[in-house]
Tab-separated table of C-alpha atoms and ligand atoms in Angstrom:
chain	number	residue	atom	x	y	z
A	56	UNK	CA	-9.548	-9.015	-11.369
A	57	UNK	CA	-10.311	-10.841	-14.353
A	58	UNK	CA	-8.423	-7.475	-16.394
A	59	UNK	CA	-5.887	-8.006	-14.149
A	60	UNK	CA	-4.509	-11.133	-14.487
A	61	UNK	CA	-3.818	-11.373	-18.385
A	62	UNK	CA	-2.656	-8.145	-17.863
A	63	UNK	CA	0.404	-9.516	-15.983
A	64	UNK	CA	-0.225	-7.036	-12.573
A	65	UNK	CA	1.751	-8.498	-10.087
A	66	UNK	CA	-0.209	-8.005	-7.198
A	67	UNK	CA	-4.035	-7.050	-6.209
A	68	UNK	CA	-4.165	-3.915	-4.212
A	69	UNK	CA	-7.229	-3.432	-1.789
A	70	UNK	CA	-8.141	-0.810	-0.341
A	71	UNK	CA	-9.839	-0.780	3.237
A	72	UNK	CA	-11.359	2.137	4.633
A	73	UNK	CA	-13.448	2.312	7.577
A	74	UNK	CA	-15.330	6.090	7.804
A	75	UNK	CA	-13.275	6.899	10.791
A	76	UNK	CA	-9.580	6.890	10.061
A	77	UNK	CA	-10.741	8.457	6.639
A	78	UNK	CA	-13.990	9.989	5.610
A	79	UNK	CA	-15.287	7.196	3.075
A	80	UNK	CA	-16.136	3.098	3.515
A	81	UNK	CA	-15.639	0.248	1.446
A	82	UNK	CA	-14.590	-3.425	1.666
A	83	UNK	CA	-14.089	-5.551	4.621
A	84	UNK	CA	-12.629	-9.369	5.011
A	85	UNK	CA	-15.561	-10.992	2.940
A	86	UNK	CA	-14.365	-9.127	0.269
A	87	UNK	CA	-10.558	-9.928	0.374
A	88	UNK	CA	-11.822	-13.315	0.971
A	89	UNK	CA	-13.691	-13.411	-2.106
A	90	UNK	CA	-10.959	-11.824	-3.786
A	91	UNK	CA	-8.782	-14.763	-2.478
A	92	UNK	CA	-10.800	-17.032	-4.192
A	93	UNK	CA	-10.487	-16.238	-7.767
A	94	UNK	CA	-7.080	-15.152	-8.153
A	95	UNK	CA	-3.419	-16.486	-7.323
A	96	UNK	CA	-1.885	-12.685	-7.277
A	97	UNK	CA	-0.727	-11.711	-3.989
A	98	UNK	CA	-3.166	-9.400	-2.260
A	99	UNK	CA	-1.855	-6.379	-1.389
A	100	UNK	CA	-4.305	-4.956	1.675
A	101	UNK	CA	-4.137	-1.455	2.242
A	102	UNK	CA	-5.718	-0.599	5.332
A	103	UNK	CA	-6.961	2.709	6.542
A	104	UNK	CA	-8.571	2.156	9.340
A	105	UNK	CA	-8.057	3.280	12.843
A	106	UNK	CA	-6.662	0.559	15.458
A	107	UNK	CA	-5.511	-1.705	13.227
A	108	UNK	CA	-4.358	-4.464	15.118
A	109	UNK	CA	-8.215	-5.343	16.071
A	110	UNK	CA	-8.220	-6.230	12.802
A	111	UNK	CA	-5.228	-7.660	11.298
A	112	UNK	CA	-5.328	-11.717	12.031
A	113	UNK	CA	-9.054	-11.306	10.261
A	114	UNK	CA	-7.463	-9.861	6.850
A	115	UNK	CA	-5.241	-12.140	6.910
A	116	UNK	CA	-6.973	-15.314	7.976
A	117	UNK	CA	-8.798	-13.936	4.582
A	118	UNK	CA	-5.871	-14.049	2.483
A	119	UNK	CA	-3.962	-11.015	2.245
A	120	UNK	CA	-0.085	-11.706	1.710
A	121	UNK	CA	0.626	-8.254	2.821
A	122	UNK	CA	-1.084	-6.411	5.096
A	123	UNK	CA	-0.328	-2.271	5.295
A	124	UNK	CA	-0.484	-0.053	8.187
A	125	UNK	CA	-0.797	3.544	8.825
A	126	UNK	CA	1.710	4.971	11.155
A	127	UNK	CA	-0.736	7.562	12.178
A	128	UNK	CA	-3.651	4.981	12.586
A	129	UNK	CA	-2.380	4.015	16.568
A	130	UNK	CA	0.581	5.117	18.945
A	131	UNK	CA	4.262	3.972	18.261
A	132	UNK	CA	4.356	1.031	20.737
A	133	UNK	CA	0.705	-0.178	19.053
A	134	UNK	CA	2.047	0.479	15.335
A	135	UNK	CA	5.828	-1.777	16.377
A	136	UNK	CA	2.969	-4.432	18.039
A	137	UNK	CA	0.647	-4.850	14.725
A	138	UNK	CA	3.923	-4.832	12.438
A	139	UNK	CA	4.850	-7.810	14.388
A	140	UNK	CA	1.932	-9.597	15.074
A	141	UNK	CA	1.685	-9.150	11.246
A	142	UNK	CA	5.026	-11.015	10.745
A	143	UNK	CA	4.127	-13.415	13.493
A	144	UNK	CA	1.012	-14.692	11.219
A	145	UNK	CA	3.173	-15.548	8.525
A	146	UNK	CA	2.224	-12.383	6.374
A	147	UNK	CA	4.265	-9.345	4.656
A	148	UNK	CA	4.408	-5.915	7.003
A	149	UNK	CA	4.025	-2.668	5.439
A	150	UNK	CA	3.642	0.881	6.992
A	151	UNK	CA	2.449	3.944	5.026
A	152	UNK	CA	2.044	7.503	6.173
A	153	UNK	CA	0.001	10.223	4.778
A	154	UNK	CA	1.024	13.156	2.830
A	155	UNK	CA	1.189	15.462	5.634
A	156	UNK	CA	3.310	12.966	7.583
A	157	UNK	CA	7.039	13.653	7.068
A	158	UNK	CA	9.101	10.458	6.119
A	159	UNK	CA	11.263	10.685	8.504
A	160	UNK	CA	8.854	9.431	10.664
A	161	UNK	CA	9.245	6.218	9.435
A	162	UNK	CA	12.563	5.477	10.706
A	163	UNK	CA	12.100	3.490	13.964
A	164	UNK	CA	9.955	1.334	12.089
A	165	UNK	CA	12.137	0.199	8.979
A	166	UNK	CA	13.710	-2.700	10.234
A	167	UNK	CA	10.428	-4.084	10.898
A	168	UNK	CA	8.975	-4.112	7.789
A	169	UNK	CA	9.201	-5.903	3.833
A	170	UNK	CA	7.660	-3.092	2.139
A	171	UNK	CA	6.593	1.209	3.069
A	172	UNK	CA	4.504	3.457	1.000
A	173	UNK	CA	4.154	6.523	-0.241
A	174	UNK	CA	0.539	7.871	-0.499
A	175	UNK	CA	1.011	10.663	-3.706
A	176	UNK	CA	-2.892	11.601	-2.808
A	177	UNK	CA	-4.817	12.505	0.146
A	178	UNK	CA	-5.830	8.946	1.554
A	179	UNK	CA	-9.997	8.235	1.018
A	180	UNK	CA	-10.946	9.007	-2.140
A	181	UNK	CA	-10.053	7.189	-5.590
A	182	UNK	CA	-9.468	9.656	-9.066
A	183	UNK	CA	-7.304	12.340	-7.240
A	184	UNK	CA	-4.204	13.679	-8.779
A	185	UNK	CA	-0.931	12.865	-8.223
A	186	UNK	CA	1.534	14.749	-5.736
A	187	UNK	CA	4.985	15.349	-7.220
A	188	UNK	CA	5.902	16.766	-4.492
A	189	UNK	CA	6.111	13.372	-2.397
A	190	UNK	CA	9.032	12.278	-4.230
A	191	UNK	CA	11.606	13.598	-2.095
A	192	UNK	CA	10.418	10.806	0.579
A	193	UNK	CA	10.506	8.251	-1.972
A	194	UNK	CA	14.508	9.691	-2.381
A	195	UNK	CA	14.792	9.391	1.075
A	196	UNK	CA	13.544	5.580	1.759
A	197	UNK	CA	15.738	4.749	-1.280
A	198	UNK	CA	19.013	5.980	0.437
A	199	UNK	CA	17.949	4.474	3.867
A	200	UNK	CA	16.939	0.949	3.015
A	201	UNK	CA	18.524	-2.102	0.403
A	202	UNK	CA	18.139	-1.569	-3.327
A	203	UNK	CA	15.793	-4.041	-3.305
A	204	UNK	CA	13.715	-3.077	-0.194
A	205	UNK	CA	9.977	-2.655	-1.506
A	206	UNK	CA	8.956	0.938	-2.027
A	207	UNK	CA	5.078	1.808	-3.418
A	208	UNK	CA	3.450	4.452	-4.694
A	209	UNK	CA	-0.233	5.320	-4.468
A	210	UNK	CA	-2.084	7.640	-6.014
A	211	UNK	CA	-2.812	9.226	-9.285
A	212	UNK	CA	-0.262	6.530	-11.055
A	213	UNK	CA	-0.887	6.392	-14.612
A	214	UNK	CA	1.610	6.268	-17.798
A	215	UNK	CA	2.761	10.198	-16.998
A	216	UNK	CA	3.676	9.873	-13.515
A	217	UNK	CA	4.818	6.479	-13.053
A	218	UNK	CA	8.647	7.284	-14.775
A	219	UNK	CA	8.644	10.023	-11.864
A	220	UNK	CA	8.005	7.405	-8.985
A	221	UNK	CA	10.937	5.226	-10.564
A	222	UNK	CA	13.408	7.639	-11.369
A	223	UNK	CA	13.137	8.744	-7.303
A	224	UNK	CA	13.265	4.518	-6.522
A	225	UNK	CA	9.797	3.299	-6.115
A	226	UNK	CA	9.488	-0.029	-7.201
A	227	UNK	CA	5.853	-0.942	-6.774
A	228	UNK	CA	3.873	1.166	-7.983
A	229	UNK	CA	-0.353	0.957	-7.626
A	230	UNK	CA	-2.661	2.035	-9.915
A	231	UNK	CA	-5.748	2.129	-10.119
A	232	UNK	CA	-8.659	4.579	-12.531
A	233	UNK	CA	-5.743	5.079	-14.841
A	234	UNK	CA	-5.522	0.962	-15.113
A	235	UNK	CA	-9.396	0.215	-15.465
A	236	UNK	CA	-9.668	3.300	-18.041
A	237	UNK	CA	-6.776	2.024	-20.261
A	238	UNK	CA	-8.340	0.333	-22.994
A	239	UNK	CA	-5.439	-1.734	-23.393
A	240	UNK	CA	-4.458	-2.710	-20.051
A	241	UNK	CA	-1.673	-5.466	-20.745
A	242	UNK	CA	-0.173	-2.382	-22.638
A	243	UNK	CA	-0.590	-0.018	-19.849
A	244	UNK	CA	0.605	-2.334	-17.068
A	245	UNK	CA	4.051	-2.974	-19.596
A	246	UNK	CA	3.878	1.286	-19.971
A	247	UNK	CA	4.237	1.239	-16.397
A	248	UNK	CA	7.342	-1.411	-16.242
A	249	UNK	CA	9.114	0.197	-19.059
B	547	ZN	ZN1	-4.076	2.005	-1.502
């Protein structure tokens, strides 16, 4: 976080995986709370995790500004429920799906939400490489939401791939080995922008 800020990233991204709703762990509340503490970037809370809405007035009682969903991480009438009670506590809603999920999907749930994402890698593992072939559902959010609707990318963004996320209409874009092995990382965050 301290590489992050100087930098000029606009937002942290955590991710939250619980061993069930994909195969690996890794950090809970304490550690968006800790997070919280040290920086004034938004956080950016990516959860995969199954049931979501157990868990979502915790994150953001810890600080996340925007809290993301998986629409395949609870039924359709519990994924409209979280993206609401999300809103209702004051916090950004965002739903993502996984690569095998078509986008299309998504519909029913656009009006309900500030930002959706695009997972360009199998979701659970960091260091996998990117999936051009997502693009077509970045295309497609583009034409059905605002120009200024908040699309993200995740996965295998570096200085290569992000031009291909923009030039279908992403607009946040997440990265993260490519960022910590950049040994110039206010450089590689403006490489990114350009
Ligand atoms: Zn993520």
């Amino acid at each position: 976080i301290r590489a992050m800020v100087p930098a000029k990233a606009d937002y942290v991204h955590v991710d939250v995986m619980d061993g069930i709703f994909v195969p690996n762990i890794t950090s809970g509340q304490p550690v968006v709370a800790s997070v919280h503490k040290v920086t004034e970037l938004p956080l950016d809370v990516h959860l995969m995790i199954d049931t979501p809405i157990k868990y979502v007035d915790q994150f953001i009682a810890s600080g996340a500004d925007m809290v993301v969903i998986h629409l395949e991480s609870d039924t359709p009438e519990m994924i409209h429920k979280t993206l609401a009670r999300i809103r209702e506590l004051g916090c950004k809603a965002g739903l993502t799906i996984k690569p095998g999920t078509p986008v299309e999907a998504m519909a029913p749930y656009l009006g309900e939400i500030d930002m959706a994402l695009i997972m360009t890698v199998e979701p659970g593992f960091g260091g996998q490489s990117f999936m051009a072939d997502m693009m077509p559902k970045v295309q497609w959010l583009r034409e059905h939401t605002s120009p200024d609707f908040l699309i993200q990318v995740d996965g295998g963004v570096d200085a290569k791939t992000a031009p291909v996320c923009k030039a279908a209409g992403a607009n946040v874009l997440v990265s993260g080995s490519a960022f910590f092995k950049a040994a110039d990382k206010a450089a590689f965050v403006q490489t990114l922008m350009a």
